[in-house]
Amino acid sequence: MATLVQAVRMALHYGEEHLGVTDIFGEDVGPPLGGVFTATQGLRTAWNTPLDERGIVGMAMGIAYAGGKPVAEIQFCDYGFNTIDLLKVAGNQRWAGAGNFAMPIVLMTPSGSGIRGSLYHSHSFESWAARLAGWKIVMPSTPLDAYGLMLSAIEDPNPVMVLLPKALLRVRGDKLIPGEPEDEQTLKEMIDAPVGDRTHWKPRWPKLEPYFIPLGVASLVREGQNATVVSYGRTLPLCVQAADQLTEEFGYTFDVLDLRSIFPYDWKAISRSILKTGRILIINEDTEVTNFGEHLLRRVIDHHFYDLLVRPRALMGKHNPGIGLNQEYERNTVPQLPHIKQAMREIAEEEA
Amino acid sequence: MATLVQAVRMALHYGEEHLGVTDIFGEDVGPPLGGVFTATQGLRTAWNTPLDERGIVGMAMGIAYAGGKPVAEIQFCDYGFNTIDLLKVAGNQRWAGAGNFAMPIVLMTPSGSGIRGSLYHSHSFESWAARLAGWKIVMPSTPLDAYGLMLSAIEDPNPVMVLLPKALLRVRGDKLIPGEPEDEQTLKEMIDAPVGDRTHWKPRWPKLEPYFIPLGVASLVREGQNATVVSYGRTLPLCVQAADQLTEEFGYTFDVLDLRSIFPYDWKAISRSILKTGRILIINEDTEVTNFGEHLLRRVIDHHFYDLLVRPRALMGKHNPGIGLNQEYERNTVPQLPHIKQAMREIAEEEA
Amino acid sequence: MPSDRNPGHALLADAQIRSGKESLPADLCLRIHRLMVRSRAMEERMIKMSKSGEGYFWIGGPGEEAFNTCLGLQVKKGEGPAYDYLHFHYRNSAAMIAMGMPMIEGIRQMAMTVTDTHSLGRNFAGHYAKKEWNVVPVTSVIEVQYVMAPGTAHVQKRYGGDGITIVCGGDAGTAEGDFASCLIWSSRPGHELPVLIVIENNRWGISTPAESVHAEKHIIDRGKAFGIEGEVVDGNDPIASWHAIRRAMEYCRTKRRPFMLEAMVSRLYGHSSSSGALRVKDEPCCIELFEKKLLGEGVIDQETIDQIHEQARAEADEALEQAMNEPRPTAADVYRYTYAPSRVDAVYPDDYTGLPEA
Amino acid sequence: MPSDRNPGHALLADAQIRSGKESLPADLCLRIHRLMVRSRAMEERMIKMSKSGEGYFWIGGPGEEAFNTCLGLQVKKGEGPAYDYLHFHYRNSAAMIAMGMPMIEGIRQMAMTVTDTHSLGRNFAGHYAKKEWNVVPVTSVIEVQYVMAPGTAHVQKRYGGDGITIVCGGDAGTAEGDFASCLIWSSRPGHELPVLIVIENNRWGISTPAESVHAEKHIIDRGKAFGIEGEVVDGNDPIASWHAIRRAMEYCRTKRRPFMLEAMVSRLYGHSSSSGALRVKDEPCCIELFEKKLLGEGVIDQETIDQIHEQARAEADEALEQAMNEPRPTAADVYRYTYAPSRVDAVYPDDYTGLPEA
Ligand SMILES: Cc1ncc(C[n+]2csc(CCOP(=O)(O)OP(=O)(O)O)c2C)c(N)n1
Ligand SMILES: Cc1ncc(C[n+]2csc(CCOP(=O)(O)OP(=O)(O)O)c2C)c(N)n1
Ligand SMILES: [Mg+2]
Ligand SMILES: [Mg+2]
């Protein structure tokens, strides 16, 4: 099975060949490196930019204005905070300009903790991103979703941000990407650049098939009765793991929703599940003051206050200046499996 | 009575003379203009910077590192979005640097709508600001509070952001600033620069007294029984007006809390009031997806879910790319008096 | 709408008006003059609107008509990468008028009607957006246009042809890092881009004199380290401006490389309506200067000049009258044009409609 | 801790080592050499830690020891505006060692102990913060130090004396607007600031060669438009570096104006541990070059050199051993040092303690 980062690479290749992608660019995105996570290795239209995130976002916007289809990368979301004004303009220019111009850009960036990243490779971005009106924001947690969401991000004529969970980039899924060879090793030989000299290396791409995951549609990863758990990104597989353990250990079952689209989000799916379980726990790892999970919680309160059996809740990262390098910091700053499991158990067990 | 902007000016003067302020700077902050809202007219240490918000924030940080006490202005918060990375560094450097350096900077900037500002003079900033760990964020809604909070912002050895509600800058309070002359006209003649040539103008400052409003302390502006209303900035006086009208018209009374400090916020005061009324309505004008009001609501749910008599709620601005210039846009994008009054009436009247 | 041609004078077909060593045909000068006057009339009409309450905030380009008219007339106007892309700031109305924009388009924006095709009554005056002419939306955020300009030029370079990207902004704004980014991205070795980098230098940023915060003698000197050539021109002189723009465009069109053009201009009504929008007396007026020259050359008489001004004012008044009768936005317009229709969005297939609902 | 002096050689007090037209006393050269070797030993120890799991990510300055040692030795070291402020990036360890930092301070950071006085086990290696030496916290965010540097220099200019601000960063990072901001803010007419703007040019930004994205021949050429003087120096040559730094510092200290110094340096272990931290073979090593010179001049012999390396490695090993026995941060440290104590904060009078509570 492909890793998440291989899936992104294949999606970008499909985008280049079939969806009109004209430029894939960012710091170290082109040859020889093909991205610090290898997401852009071997792509026909990939090129290296100057070390200037503002220039990268501006270049994307300009390409879009002139009818191109850019996919820009911010190397780590941690380094995108000097571009928020530009992201706002990208999100508002169509509205401000009476619909004259669309803004079909894709911005992809690794987000979240879990790679021993210290302060500046551990930031989460979704709570900031969700505030950018005019944007759509997605965050896959599996390779297949990464493929399908990236294709939709490219296809959508609006600015779409693809947040890639840093911790899951090298994780493999359990479903083949349409067109992917069955054997991991074969795939690797076809599309991973060799270590060492790459001057003459060319990828051999599998014959990939289109696969669009519509924006705004969550994925129900586990079905159950005792509570609804909403998550995405790094914490999603931990929720699934916790759910499976709690089923095994105590017989509790959960609806685990992988939100996938952060904006627009799948309110239908959340709402439906709450009506079934009467209990909801929202989990992410972004800092807890003015967190996107708190927005979801507000919607829950707005619409389902009187449907809830117990207090709804959100488990988030601490409001802290950063995540320290020593793993003791990370373990005590952002939700880990034990925290998640405990929160899930509590909400399942609380008396209604 | 002084206007809010005059109060800020007097606070800065007090800061220069008694609290060690060494530099007050920003675009058009020095002579001849003294700030686009006149907040910095006649101040001894005020100077004009290049048109470069990143440079302004960086200058402030550098001055602070070298033992100075800077007050920097971003002309409109709308133009501060290219500095978020620097604001994050200002907020995390002490933590990251094991406490070696403090960061005693004050950043003041007008925030919010209400001045027919179109897209780029109508932004709110508090939801973004609240996410900046390591910062303290205040937003006065009266001249006296502006004076007292500005003095505390200066005195505090941490980065403090002072959000000034654009719509209220020229509004007068009903309390004198300690040392302020009783007569408005006298004050004006003393500290407002004349129209026309200002080359030889010098302000005559009243003998101002210290007045510190501690950070993290809300102000209970109205006391009542039917519900708790939490607000700040432009919407605060509207809440008060609505409360008074609803008392007069229907006999409903409200606890109206002017939060004043957005971070840290006065959780004690909010909590106490909820325990009394069992009903809470949070009102601000920032956009409604991942809004600071949603954070407060989450805290309410965390701590008082089972104390609430009715659904708690938040009234906020629409998640929209901007506020259009035609006032029809503004009226339908951010809460106005009728919306606020209706929401307050509804929460007071909802059956428990 | 009055024609751009001056009907009151039978000109010698080959009469030339000179400025220094350069010249322009008299009929072109008269055409430029009338366009300058019409732009000024539109701006002055807007200033009045800002005072009468028919509009609110005003900002615009009185004092920049000479340069902007010559710019607008030489633009390769059209849609798509074969044509010029324009990344304007808020003082380029005269370029739009010179390109053929009817006054009413500007007035509608100032009047905030829903018929305003540039912003649907949402944005400040002078914030244009016009897809058919490659005029990308003007934003109030100073200098961000300079990081987008290399993007349109990048597509044009690849596309071929002679379309170029023109980016305009003020002098004070060059202190933002985005100006430097434009220089770097336009001059990448082997990827040099056809960007005409314009600085409209009025020596002011609101109330701050340029010389108090900038050490550069000429802003274009900043290009040298990147091998970017440039020129400084008297933006109050339409003849000099015409030729400087012509040379700069020619360079970008053929060499497919960046060029910097710094126009020294006046700011005749102060910064904006926030600073009172009062006519300043101590800066040269490009229209007065040009009229003196045209009168001196005998290609126009005072009566005709007065008539041109009169017609321009009348045109502006009519535009206002019409605009004031046009519909305004309603609550239903608040979300319009947030999103372009998408076939892969399950929630917003057509446009934004508020928070996701069940 | 071994002394910086080389005990193995009785030197002629006035022996001079030359490089081109410049020279340095032999004893100073030997002192520089030993410091370079010690810095290298610390970095190589850290690289091993990144591979053994005693640490994680490594980034640092092997290949920049010549320049940084000469920089560190000439810093006016102390606290407050009378002394030099240092705005470093992540490749300046050799300057810290030259200033007298014991190796263990660097090693503790790499080992993420709670005894790490620079970051409490929070930050990556080479991210120093030391108030007593005016070393402001290094942040991973490229180039932001260049907008803070004018701030410390602004205070110094007002304070008087000869303290200056030194800001260091890489070549690729100069593409960020913040580099341009530094030039603008350092050269405001009448407010020129004593900032020594250093660029450590290794011609790489991770995997991207400078010449593929930058048109500037020399980065210091960008200063010319602002009247900022500059010099390019071979950062692999300690003698040339010493004098270039001396001249640049002298200029800033006395003229109270900015100066740009571009040091051409090597990157001997690639970008960081992310790229494998393997020793590259195709870039010159300043230590090898210097040793060749010192051997040639007869002021040192191979045996002594080997001994110096040996001692440096031993010092690094000892530091690591000690650091590994020191306490680690615990959950209780997570919030520590978020806020400085404040007498006007009702919620956090001492430090951050989590969300406000009732
Ligand atoms: C990023 C940003 N900062 C501040 C402002 C507020 N502002 C509007 S115009 C202006 C001065 C611009 O001066 P200049 O670039 O010289 O253009 P001019 O108005 O003189 O034509 C300022 C500071 C803004 N619009 N955008
Ligand atoms: C703002 C920002 N963008 C991206 C990065 C990721 N990054 C770390 S080092 C580096 C390359 C820096 O190159 P250069 O400035 O030449 O310094 P060098 O590492 O070569 O010394 C990049 C892109 C970062 N740290 N900060
Ligand atoms: Mg100007
Ligand atoms: Mg480099």
PDB file of C-alpha atoms and ligand atoms in Angstrom, chain A residues 27-28 51 53 75 79, chain D residues 89-91 140-142 170-173 176 202 204-206 271, ligand 2:
ATOM      1  CA  GLU A  27      10.932  25.526  -1.256  1.00  0.00           C
ATOM      2  CA  ASP A  28      12.863  22.377  -2.319  1.00  0.00           C
ATOM      3  CA  LEU A  51      12.956  30.933   0.284  1.00  0.00           C
ATOM      4  CA  GLU A  53       6.560  32.055   1.583  1.00  0.00           C
ATOM      5  CA  GLN A  75       7.278  23.515   3.574  1.00  0.00           C
ATOM      6  CA  TYR A  79       6.307  28.765   8.319  1.00  0.00           C
TER       7      TYR A  79
ATOM      8  CA  HIS D  89      20.587  31.803  13.389  1.00  0.00           C
ATOM      9  CA  TYR D  90      21.139  28.084  13.851  1.00  0.00           C
ATOM     10  CA  ARG D  91      24.690  27.875  12.488  1.00  0.00           C
ATOM     11  CA  SER D 140      13.823  28.497  13.633  1.00  0.00           C
ATOM     12  CA  VAL D 141      11.793  30.949  11.583  1.00  0.00           C
ATOM     13  CA  ILE D 142      14.149  32.055   8.860  1.00  0.00           C
ATOM     14  CA  GLY D 170      21.946  32.326   5.551  1.00  0.00           C
ATOM     15  CA  ASP D 171      21.932  33.294   1.903  1.00  0.00           C
ATOM     16  CA  ALA D 172      18.647  31.700   0.853  1.00  0.00           C
ATOM     17  CA  GLY D 173      16.826  33.447   3.654  1.00  0.00           C
ATOM     18  CA  GLU D 176      12.331  36.823   2.644  1.00  0.00           C
ATOM     19  CA  ASN D 202      26.972  28.706   1.700  1.00  0.00           C
ATOM     20  CA  TRP D 204      22.482  26.555  -0.537  1.00  0.00           C
ATOM     21  CA  GLY D 205      18.992  26.685   0.897  1.00  0.00           C
ATOM     22  CA  ILE D 206      18.491  23.032   1.887  1.00  0.00           C
ATOM     23  CA  HIS D 271      21.631  20.869   5.576  1.00  0.00           C
TER      24      HIS D 271
HETATM   25  C1  LIG E   2      10.328  31.058   7.295  1.00  0.00           C
HETATM   26  C2  LIG E   2      10.940  29.714   7.103  1.00  0.00           C
HETATM   27  N1  LIG E   2      10.715  29.053   5.972  1.00  0.00           N
HETATM   28  C3  LIG E   2      11.235  27.826   5.780  1.00  0.00           C
HETATM   29  C4  LIG E   2      12.023  27.239   6.731  1.00  0.00           C
HETATM   30  C5  LIG E   2      12.599  25.830   6.531  1.00  0.00           C
HETATM   31  N2  LIG E   2      14.058  25.946   6.334  1.00  0.00           N
HETATM   32  C6  LIG E   2      14.909  25.754   7.344  1.00  0.00           C
HETATM   33  S1  LIG E   2      16.494  26.058   6.883  1.00  0.00           S
HETATM   34  C7  LIG E   2      16.041  26.438   5.303  1.00  0.00           C
HETATM   35  C8  LIG E   2      17.097  26.858   4.313  1.00  0.00           C
HETATM   36  C9  LIG E   2      17.853  28.077   4.763  1.00  0.00           C
HETATM   37  O1  LIG E   2      18.833  28.426   3.840  1.00  0.00           O
HETATM   38  P1  LIG E   2      19.827  29.615   4.160  1.00  0.00           P
HETATM   39  O2  LIG E   2      19.044  30.817   4.579  1.00  0.00           O
HETATM   40  O3  LIG E   2      20.746  29.793   3.023  1.00  0.00           O
HETATM   41  O4  LIG E   2      20.607  29.134   5.449  1.00  0.00           O
HETATM   42  P2  LIG E   2      21.545  27.826   5.526  1.00  0.00           P
HETATM   43  O5  LIG E   2      20.687  26.737   6.112  1.00  0.00           O
HETATM   44  O6  LIG E   2      22.023  27.505   4.161  1.00  0.00           O
HETATM   45  O7  LIG E   2      22.627  28.222   6.446  1.00  0.00           O
HETATM   46  C10 LIG E   2      14.668  26.314   5.148  1.00  0.00           C
HETATM   47  C11 LIG E   2      13.939  26.531   3.895  1.00  0.00           C
HETATM   48  C12 LIG E   2      12.236  27.968   7.904  1.00  0.00           C
HETATM   49  N3  LIG E   2      12.983  27.498   8.902  1.00  0.00           N
HETATM   50  N4  LIG E   2      11.694  29.199   8.063  1.00  0.00           N
END
